[in-house]
C-alpha positions as YAML, in Angstrom:
chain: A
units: angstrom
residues:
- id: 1
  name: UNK
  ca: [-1.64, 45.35, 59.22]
- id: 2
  name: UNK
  ca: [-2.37, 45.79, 62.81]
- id: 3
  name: UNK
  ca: [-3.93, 42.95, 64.55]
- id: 4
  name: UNK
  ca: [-7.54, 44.32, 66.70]
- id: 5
  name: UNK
  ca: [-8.82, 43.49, 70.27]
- id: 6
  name: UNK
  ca: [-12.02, 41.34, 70.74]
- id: 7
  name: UNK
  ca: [-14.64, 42.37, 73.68]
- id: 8
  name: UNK
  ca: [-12.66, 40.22, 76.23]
- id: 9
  name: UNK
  ca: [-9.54, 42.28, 74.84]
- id: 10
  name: UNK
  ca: [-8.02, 39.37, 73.22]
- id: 11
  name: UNK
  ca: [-5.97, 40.03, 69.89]
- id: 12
  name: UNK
  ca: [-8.50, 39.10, 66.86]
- id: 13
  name: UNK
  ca: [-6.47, 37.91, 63.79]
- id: 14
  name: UNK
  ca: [-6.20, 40.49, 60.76]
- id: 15
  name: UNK
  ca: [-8.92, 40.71, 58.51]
- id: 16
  name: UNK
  ca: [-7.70, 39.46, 54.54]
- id: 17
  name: UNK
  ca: [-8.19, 41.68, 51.84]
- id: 18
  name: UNK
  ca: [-10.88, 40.96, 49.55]
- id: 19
  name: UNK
  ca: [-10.42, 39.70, 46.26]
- id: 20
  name: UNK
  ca: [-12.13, 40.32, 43.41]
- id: 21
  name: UNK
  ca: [-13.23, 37.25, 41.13]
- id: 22
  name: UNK
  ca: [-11.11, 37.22, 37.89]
- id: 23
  name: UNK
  ca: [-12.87, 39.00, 35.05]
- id: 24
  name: UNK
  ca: [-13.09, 36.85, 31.91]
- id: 25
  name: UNK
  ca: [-11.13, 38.12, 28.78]
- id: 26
  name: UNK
  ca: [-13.31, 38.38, 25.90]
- id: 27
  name: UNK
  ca: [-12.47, 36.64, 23.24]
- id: 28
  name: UNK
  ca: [-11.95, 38.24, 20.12]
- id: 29
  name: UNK
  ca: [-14.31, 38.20, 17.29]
- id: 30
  name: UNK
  ca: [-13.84, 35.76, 14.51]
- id: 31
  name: UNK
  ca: [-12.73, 37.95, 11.32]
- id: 32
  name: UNK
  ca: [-15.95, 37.62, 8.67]
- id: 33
  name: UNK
  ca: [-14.86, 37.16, 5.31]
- id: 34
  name: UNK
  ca: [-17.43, 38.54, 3.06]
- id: 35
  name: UNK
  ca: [-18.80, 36.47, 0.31]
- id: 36
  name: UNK
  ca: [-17.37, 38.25, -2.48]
- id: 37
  name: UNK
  ca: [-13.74, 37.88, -0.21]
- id: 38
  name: UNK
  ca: [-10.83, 36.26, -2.54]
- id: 39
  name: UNK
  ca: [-9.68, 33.04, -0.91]
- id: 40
  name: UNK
  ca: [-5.35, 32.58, -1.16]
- id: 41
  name: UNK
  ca: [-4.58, 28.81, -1.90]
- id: 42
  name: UNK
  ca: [-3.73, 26.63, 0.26]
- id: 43
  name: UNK
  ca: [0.52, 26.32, 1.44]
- id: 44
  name: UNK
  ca: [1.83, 22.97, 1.20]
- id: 45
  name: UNK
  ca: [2.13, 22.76, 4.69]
- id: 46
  name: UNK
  ca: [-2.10, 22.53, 5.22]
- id: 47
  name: UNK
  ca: [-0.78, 18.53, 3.81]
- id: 48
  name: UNK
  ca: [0.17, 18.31, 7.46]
- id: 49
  name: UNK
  ca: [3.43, 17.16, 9.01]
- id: 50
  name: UNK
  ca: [4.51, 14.37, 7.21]
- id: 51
  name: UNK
  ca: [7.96, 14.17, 6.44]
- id: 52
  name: UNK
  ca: [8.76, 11.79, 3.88]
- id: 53
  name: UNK
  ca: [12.86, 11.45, 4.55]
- id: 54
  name: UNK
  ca: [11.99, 11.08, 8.42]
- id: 55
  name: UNK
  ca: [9.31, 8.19, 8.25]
- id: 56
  name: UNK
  ca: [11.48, 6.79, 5.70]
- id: 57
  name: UNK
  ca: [14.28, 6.47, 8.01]
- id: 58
  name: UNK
  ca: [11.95, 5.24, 11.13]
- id: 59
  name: UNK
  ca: [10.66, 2.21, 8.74]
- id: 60
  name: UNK
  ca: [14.33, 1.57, 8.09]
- id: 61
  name: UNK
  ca: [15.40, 1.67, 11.49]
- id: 62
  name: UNK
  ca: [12.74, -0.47, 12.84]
- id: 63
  name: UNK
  ca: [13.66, -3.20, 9.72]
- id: 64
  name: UNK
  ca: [17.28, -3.16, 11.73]
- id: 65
  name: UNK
  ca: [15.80, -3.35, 15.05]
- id: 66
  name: UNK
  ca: [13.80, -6.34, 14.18]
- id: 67
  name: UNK
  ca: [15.71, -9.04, 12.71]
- id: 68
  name: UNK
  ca: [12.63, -11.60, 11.38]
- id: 69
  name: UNK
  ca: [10.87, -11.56, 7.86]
- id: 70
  name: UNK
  ca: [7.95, -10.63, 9.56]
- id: 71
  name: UNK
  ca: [9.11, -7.12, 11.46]
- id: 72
  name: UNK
  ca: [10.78, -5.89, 8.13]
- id: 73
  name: UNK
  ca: [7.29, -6.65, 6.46]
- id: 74
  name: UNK
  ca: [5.30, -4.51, 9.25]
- id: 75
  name: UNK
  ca: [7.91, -1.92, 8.66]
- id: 76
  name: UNK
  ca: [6.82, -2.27, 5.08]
- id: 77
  name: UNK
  ca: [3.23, -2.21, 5.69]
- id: 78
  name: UNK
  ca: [3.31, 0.65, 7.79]
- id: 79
  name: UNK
  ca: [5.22, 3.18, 5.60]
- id: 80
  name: UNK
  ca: [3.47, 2.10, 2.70]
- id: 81
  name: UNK
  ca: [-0.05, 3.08, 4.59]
- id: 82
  name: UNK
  ca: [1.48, 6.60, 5.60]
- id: 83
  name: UNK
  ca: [2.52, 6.92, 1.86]
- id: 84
  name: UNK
  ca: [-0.80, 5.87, 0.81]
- id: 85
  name: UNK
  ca: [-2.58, 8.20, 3.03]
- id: 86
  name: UNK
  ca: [-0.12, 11.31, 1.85]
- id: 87
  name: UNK
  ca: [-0.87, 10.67, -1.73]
- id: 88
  name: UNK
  ca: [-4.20, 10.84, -0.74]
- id: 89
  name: UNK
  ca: [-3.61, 14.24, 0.53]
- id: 90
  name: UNK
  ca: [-1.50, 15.37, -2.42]
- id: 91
  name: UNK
  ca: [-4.15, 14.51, -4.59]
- id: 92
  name: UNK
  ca: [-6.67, 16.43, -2.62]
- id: 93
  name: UNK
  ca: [-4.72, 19.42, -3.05]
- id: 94
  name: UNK
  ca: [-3.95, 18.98, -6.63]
- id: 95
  name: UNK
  ca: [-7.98, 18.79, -6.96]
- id: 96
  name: UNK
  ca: [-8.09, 21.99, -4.71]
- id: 97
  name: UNK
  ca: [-5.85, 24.32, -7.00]
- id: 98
  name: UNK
  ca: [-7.57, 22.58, -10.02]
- id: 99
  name: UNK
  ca: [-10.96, 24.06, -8.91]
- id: 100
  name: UNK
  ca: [-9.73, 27.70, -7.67]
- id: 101
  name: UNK
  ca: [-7.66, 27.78, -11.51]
- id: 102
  name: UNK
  ca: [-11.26, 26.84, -12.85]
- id: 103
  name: UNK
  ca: [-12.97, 29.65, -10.68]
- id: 104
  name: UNK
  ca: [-10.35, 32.13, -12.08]
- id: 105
  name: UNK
  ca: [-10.78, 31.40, -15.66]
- id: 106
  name: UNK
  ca: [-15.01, 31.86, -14.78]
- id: 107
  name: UNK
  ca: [-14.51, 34.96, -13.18]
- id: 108
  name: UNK
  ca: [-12.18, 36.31, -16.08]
- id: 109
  name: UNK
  ca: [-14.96, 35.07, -19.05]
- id: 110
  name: UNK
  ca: [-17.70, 36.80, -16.39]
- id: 111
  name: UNK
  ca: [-15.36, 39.96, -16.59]
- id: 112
  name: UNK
  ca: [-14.41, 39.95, -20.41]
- id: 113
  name: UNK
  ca: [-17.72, 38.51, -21.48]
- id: 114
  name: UNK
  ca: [-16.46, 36.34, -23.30]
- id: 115
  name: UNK
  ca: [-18.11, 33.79, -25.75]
- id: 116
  name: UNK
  ca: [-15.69, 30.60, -24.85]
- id: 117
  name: UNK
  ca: [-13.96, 28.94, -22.02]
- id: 118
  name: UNK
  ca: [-10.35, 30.35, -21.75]
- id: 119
  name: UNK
  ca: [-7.10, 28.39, -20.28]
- id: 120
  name: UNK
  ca: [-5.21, 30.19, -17.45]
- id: 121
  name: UNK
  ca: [-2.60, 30.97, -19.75]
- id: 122
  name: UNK
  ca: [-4.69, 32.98, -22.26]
- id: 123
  name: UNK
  ca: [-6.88, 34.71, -19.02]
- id: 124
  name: UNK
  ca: [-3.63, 35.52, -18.13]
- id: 125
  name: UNK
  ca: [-2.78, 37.30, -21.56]
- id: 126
  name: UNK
  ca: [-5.97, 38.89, -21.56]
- id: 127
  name: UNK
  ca: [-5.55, 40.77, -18.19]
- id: 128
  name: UNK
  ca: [-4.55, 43.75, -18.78]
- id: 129
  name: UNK
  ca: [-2.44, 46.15, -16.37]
- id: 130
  name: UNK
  ca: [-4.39, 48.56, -14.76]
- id: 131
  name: UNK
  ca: [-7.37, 48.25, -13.09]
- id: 132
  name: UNK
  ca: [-7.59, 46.08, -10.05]
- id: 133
  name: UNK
  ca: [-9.43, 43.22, -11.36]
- id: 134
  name: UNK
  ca: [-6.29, 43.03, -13.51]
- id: 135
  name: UNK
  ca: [-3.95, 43.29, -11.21]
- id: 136
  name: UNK
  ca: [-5.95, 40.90, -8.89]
- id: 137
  name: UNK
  ca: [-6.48, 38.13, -11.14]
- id: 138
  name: UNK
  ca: [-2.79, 38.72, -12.23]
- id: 139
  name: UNK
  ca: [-1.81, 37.92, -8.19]
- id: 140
  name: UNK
  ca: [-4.24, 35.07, -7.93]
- id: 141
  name: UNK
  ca: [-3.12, 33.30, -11.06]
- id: 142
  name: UNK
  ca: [0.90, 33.73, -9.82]
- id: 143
  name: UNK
  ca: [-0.09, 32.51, -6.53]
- id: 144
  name: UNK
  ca: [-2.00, 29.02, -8.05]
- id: 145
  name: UNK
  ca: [0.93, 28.46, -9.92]
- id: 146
  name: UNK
  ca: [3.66, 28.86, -7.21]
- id: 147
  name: UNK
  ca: [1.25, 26.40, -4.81]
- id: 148
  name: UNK
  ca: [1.28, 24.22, -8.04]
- id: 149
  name: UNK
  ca: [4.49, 24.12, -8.41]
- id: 150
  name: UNK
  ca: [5.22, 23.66, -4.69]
- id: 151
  name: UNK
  ca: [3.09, 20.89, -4.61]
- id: 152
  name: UNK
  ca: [5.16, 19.16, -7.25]
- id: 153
  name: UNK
  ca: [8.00, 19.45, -5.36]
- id: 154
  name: UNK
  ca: [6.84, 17.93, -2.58]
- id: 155
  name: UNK
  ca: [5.56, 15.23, -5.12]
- id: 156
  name: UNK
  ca: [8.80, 14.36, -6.50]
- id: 157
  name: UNK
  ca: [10.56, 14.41, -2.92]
- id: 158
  name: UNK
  ca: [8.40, 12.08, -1.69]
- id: 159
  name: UNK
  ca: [8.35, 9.75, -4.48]
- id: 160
  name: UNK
  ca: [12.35, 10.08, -4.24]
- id: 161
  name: UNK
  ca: [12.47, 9.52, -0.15]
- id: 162
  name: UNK
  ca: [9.86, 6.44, 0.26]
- id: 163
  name: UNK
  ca: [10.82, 4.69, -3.47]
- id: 164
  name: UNK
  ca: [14.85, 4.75, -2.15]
- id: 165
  name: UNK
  ca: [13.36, 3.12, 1.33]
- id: 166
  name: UNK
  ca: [11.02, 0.65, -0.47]
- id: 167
  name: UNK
  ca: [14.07, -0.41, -2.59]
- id: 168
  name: UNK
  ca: [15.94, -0.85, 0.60]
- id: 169
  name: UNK
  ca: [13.43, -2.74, 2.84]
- id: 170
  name: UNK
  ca: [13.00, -5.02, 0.05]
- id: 171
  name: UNK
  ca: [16.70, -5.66, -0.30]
- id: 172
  name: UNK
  ca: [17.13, -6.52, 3.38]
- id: 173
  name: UNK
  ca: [13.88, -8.51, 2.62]
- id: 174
  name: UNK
  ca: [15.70, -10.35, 0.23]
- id: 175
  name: UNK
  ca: [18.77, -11.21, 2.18]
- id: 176
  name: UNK
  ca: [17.14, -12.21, 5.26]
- id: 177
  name: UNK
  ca: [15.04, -15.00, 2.96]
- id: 178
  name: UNK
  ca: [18.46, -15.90, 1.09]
- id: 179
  name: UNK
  ca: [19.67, -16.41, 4.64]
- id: 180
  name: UNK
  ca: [17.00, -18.28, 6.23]
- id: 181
  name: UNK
  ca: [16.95, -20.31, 2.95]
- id: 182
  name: UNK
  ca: [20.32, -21.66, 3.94]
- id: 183
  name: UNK
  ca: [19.37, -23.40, 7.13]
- id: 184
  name: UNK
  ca: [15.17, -23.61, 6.61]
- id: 185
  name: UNK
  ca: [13.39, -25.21, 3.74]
- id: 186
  name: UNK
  ca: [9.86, -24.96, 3.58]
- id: 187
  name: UNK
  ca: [8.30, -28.49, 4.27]
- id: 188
  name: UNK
  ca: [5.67, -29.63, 1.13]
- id: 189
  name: UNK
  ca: [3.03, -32.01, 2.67]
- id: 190
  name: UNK
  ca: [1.58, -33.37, -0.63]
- id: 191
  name: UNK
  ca: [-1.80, -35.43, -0.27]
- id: 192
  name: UNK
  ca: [-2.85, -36.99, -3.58]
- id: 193
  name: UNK
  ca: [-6.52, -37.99, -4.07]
- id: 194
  name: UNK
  ca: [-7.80, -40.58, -6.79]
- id: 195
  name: UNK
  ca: [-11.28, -39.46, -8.35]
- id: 196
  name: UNK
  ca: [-10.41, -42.46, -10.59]
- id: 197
  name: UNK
  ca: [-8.40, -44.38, -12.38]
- id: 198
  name: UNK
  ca: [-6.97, -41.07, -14.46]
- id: 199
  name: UNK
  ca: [-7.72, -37.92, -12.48]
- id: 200
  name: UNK
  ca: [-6.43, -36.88, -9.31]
- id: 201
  name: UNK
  ca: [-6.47, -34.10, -6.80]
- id: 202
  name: UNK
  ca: [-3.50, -32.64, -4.83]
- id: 203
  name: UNK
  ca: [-3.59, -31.00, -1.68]
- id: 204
  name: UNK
  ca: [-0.45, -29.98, -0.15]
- id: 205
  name: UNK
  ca: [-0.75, -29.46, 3.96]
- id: 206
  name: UNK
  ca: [-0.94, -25.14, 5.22]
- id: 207
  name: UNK
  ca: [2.29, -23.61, 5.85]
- id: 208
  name: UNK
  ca: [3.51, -20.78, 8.53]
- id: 209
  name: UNK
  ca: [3.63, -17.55, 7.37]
- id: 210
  name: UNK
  ca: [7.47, -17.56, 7.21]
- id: 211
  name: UNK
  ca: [7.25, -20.56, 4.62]
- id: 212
  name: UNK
  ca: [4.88, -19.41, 2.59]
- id: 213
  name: UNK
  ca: [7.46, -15.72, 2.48]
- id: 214
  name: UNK
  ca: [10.38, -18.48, 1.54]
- id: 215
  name: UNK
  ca: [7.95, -20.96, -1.11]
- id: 216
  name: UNK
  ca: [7.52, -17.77, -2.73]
- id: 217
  name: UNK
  ca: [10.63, -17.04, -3.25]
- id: 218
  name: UNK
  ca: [11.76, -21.18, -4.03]
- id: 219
  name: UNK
  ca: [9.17, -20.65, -6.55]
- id: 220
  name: UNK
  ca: [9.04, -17.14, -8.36]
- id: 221
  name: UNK
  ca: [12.68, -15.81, -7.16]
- id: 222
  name: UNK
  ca: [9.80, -12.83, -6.24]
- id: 223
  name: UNK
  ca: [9.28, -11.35, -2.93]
- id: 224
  name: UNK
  ca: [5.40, -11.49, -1.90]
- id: 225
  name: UNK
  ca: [4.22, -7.55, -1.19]
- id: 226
  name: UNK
  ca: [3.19, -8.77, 2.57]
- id: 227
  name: UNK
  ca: [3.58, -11.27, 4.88]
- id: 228
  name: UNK
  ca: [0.48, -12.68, 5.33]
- id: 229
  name: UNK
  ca: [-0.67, -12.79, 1.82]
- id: 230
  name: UNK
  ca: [-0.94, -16.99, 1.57]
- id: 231
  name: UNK
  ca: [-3.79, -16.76, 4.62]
- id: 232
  name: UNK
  ca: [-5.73, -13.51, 3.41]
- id: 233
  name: UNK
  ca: [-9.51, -14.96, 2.18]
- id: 234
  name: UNK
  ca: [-11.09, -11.56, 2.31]
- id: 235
  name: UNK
  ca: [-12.56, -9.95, -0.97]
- id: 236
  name: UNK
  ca: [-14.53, -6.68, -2.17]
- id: 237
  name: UNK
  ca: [-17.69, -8.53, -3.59]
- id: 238
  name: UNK
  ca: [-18.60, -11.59, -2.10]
- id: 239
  name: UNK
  ca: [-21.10, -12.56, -5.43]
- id: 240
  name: UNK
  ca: [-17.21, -12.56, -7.56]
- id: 241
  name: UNK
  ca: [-13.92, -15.12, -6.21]
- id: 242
  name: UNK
  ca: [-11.83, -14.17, -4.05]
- id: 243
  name: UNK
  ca: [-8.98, -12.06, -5.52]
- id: 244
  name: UNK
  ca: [-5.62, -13.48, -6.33]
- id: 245
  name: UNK
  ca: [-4.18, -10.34, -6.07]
- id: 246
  name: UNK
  ca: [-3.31, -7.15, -4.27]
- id: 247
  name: UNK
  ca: [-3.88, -3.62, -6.05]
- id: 248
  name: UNK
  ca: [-0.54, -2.86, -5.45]
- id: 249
  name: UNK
  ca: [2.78, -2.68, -6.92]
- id: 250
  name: UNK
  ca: [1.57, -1.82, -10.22]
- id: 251
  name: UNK
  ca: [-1.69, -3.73, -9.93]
- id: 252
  name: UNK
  ca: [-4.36, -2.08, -10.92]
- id: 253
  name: UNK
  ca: [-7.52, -2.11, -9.19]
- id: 254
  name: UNK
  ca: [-9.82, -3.68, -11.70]
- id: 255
  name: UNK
  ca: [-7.18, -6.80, -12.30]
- id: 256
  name: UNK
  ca: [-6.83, -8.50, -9.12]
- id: 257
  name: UNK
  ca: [-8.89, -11.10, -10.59]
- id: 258
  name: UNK
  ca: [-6.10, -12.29, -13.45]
- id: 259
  name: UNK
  ca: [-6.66, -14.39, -16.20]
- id: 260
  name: UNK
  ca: [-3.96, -17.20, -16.69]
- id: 261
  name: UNK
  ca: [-2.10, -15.11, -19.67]
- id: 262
  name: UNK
  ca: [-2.18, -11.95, -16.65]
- id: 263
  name: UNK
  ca: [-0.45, -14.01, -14.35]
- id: 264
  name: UNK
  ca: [1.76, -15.26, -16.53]
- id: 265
  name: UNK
  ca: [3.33, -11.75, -17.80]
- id: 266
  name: UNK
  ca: [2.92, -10.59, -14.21]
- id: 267
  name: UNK
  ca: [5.37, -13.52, -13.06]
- id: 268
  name: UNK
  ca: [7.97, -12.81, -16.04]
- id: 269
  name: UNK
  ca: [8.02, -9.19, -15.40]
- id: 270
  name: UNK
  ca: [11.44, -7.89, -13.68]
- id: 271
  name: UNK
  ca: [9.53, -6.90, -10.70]
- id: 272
  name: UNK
  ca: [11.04, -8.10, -7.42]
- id: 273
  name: UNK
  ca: [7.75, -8.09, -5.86]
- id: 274
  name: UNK
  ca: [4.76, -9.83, -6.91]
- id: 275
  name: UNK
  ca: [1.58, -8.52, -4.61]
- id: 276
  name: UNK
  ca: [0.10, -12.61, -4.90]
- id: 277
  name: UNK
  ca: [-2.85, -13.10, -2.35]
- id: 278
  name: UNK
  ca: [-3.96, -16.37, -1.17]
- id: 279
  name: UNK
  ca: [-1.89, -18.02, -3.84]
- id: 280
  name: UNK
  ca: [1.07, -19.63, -4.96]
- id: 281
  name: UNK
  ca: [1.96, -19.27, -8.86]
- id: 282
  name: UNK
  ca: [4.97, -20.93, -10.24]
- id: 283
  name: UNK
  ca: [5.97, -22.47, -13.58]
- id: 284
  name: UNK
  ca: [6.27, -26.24, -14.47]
- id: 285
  name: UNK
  ca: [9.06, -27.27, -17.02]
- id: 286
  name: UNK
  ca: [7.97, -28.97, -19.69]
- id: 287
  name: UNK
  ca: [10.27, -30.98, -22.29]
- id: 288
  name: UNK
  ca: [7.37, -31.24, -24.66]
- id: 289
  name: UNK
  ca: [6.40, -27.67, -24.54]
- id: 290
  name: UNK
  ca: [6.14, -24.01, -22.88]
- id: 291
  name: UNK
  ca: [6.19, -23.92, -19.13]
- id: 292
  name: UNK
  ca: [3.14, -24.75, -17.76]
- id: 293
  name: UNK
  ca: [1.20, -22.79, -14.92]
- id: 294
  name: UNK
  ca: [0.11, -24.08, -11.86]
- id: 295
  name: UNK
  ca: [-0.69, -22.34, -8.79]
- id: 296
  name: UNK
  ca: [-1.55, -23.58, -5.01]
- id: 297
  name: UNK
  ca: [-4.91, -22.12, -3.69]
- id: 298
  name: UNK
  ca: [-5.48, -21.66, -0.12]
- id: 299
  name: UNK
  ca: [-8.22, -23.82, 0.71]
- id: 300
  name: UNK
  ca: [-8.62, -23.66, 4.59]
- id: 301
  name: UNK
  ca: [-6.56, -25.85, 6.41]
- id: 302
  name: UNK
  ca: [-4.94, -27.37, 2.93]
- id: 303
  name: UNK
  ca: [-4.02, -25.62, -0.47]
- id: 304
  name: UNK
  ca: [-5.07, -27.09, -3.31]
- id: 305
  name: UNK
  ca: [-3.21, -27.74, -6.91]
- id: 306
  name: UNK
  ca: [-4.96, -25.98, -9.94]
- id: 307
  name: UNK
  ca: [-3.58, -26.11, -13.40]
- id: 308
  name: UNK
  ca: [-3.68, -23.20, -16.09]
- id: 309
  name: UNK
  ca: [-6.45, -24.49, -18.77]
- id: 310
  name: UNK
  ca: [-6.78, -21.31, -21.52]
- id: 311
  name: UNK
  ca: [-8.26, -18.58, -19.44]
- id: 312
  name: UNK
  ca: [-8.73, -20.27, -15.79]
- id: 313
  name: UNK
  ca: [-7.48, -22.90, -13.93]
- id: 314
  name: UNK
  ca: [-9.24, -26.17, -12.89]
- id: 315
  name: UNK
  ca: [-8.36, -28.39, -9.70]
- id: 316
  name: UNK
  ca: [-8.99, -31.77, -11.24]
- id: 317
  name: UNK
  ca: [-5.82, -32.81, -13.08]
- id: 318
  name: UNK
  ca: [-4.87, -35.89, -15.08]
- id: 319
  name: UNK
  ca: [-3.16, -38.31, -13.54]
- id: 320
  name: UNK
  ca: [-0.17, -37.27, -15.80]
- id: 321
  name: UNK
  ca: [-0.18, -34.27, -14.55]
- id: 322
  name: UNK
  ca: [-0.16, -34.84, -10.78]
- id: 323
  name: UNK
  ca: [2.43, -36.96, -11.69]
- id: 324
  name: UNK
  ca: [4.48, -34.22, -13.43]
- id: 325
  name: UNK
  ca: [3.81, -31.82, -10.75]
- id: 326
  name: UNK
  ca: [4.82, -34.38, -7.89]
- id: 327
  name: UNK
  ca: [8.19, -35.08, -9.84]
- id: 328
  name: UNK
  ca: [8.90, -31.41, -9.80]
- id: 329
  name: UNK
  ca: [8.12, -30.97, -5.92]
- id: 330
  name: UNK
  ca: [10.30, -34.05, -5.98]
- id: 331
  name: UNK
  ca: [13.35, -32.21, -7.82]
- id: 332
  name: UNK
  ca: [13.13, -29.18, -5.91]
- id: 333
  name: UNK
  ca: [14.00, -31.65, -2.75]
- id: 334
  name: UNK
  ca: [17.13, -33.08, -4.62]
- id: 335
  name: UNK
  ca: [18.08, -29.53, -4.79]
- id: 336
  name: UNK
  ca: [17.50, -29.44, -0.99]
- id: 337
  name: UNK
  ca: [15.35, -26.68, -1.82]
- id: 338
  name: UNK
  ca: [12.01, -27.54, 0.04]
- id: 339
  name: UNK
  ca: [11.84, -30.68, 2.12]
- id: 340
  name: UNK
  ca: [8.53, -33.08, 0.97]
- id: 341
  name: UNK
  ca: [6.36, -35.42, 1.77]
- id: 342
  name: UNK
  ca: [4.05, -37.60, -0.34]
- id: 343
  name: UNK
  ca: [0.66, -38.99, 1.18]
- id: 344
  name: UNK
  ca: [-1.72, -40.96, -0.65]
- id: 345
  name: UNK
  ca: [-5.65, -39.91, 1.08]
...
């Protein structure tokens, strides 16, 4: 473009083009389904993009990365939540199909007029070739049962992917406590209070975290399900106790309140985890009888001793059976098993 020449004849500088503002695109209108509009079920991929085999492997790697008790049991922790949280999901989706199978088998008694409530596998029989309700309920039914069995699948490979990791964070679990074991024993402060000349009351001093992983295991042979379970005082209804136990690990939600005989087949089961919380269970030999149980309660800043009487423990014990519990602590540090102290408050 040619530059022009002012009123005193000097060169002006060229004009610019104009430029038009940029014209918004319209965005295109959302499709409406109309209310009589068949809805397809729902892919397995609307469970989002979890894969099972990948956060397996990233729990796993992190347990070799980290090598303490305590970053294999956040591994742990942390793919059991993401399982949790995708069983969740599968069981949404389960529910889902359920209730489009149960609108199906409606709409084919609305059709048929029928006098009873047909399965999908007799609506099925009853649609006949032909006619497009037919041949749409047909569709619909084959599509519910491919999502079904798609969501079984995916079921089954993640019960496969995260069980097989489980297994193996709790064997390196295992070996790291063996290990430690060898060069740490977990140190038993045991305070013994008279309430007279026959009963007594033991308290035995709070451990670390690690210790109470290893007393566990001293005592049961059991992994505990997570790290901090000996420190954990929280609970679902403050008017009940606290729980002694973890709805995990086969735990159902309605027993984490055991009775003495619950413990007791929970601790002889061939479980290698035990999901104990705030506790310690363990047996104590008897030569005059069956083992007895006994379990140390976390009690603040001490854990207390309470015996197995019927159906729930007590704190107060004879002074035989301080005695008897003592001597065992005792034995356990001839086996240079735990390392103890006795203290008379």
């Amino acid at each position: 473009m040619k530059s022009r020449k002012g009123a005193a004849g000097k060169k002006t500088p060229p004009r610019k083009p104009k430029t038009r503002p940029p014209v918004a695109k319209k965005k295109p209108r959302a499709k409406i389904l109309r209310h009589d509009t068949p809805v397809d079920p729902a892919p397995a991929a609307a469970l989002g993009a979890f894969d099972p085999g990948a956060a397996a492997e990233q729990a796993l790697a992190r347990v070799r990365r980290i090598e303490t008790i305590e970053g294999a049991y956040d591994a742990w922790s942390e793919l059991r939540l993401e399982y949790s949280s995708l069983v969740r999901k599968l069981a949404d989706e389960r529910r889902q199909l359920d209730q489009q199978g149960e609108f199906l088998v409606g709409a084919v008694r609305a059709a048929r007029d029928l006098s009873r409530t047909p399965t999908v596998a007799e609506a099925l029989a009853l649609a006949k070739p032909g006619s497009g309700l037919d041949d749409y309920l047909l569709q619909t039914a084959g599509r519910l049962e491919a999502a079904r069995q798609q969501l079984e699948e995916r079921s089954r490979a993640v019960e496969a992917a995260v069980g097989l990791a489980f297994a193996q964070i709790r064997d390196e679990l295992r070996g790291r406590v063996l290990r430690t074991l060898q060069h740490v024993r977990p140190k038993l402060r045991l305070m013994i209070r008279s309430l007279g000349p026959e009963s007594r009351i033991l308290h035995v001093a709070r451990l670390q975290p690690d210790e109470a992983v290893l007393l566990a295991w001293v005592l049961l042979e059991k992994l505990p399900s997570r790290y901090g379970y000996l420190f954990d005082d929280s609970t679902d209804q403050a008017s009940l106790p606290t729980p002694t136990l973890y709805a995990e690990e086969g735990v159902a939600a309605g027993l984490v309140r055991p009775t003495v005989e619950q413990v007791t087949a929970l601790m002889r089961g061939p479980h290698p985890v035990i999901p104990i919380k705030s506790v310690v269970p363990f047996f104590l030999p008897r030569t005059d009888g069956a083992p007895q149980l006994i379990r140390l309660v976390e009690r603040g800043p001490v854990m207390e001793v309470e015996i197995g009487d019927v159906d729930t423990f007590r704190n107060v014990l004879s002074r035989d059976e301080a005695e008897r519990v003592a001597g065992y602590f005792l034995r356990l540090k001839l086996e240079q098993r735990v390392e103890i102290e006795l203290v008379n408050s």
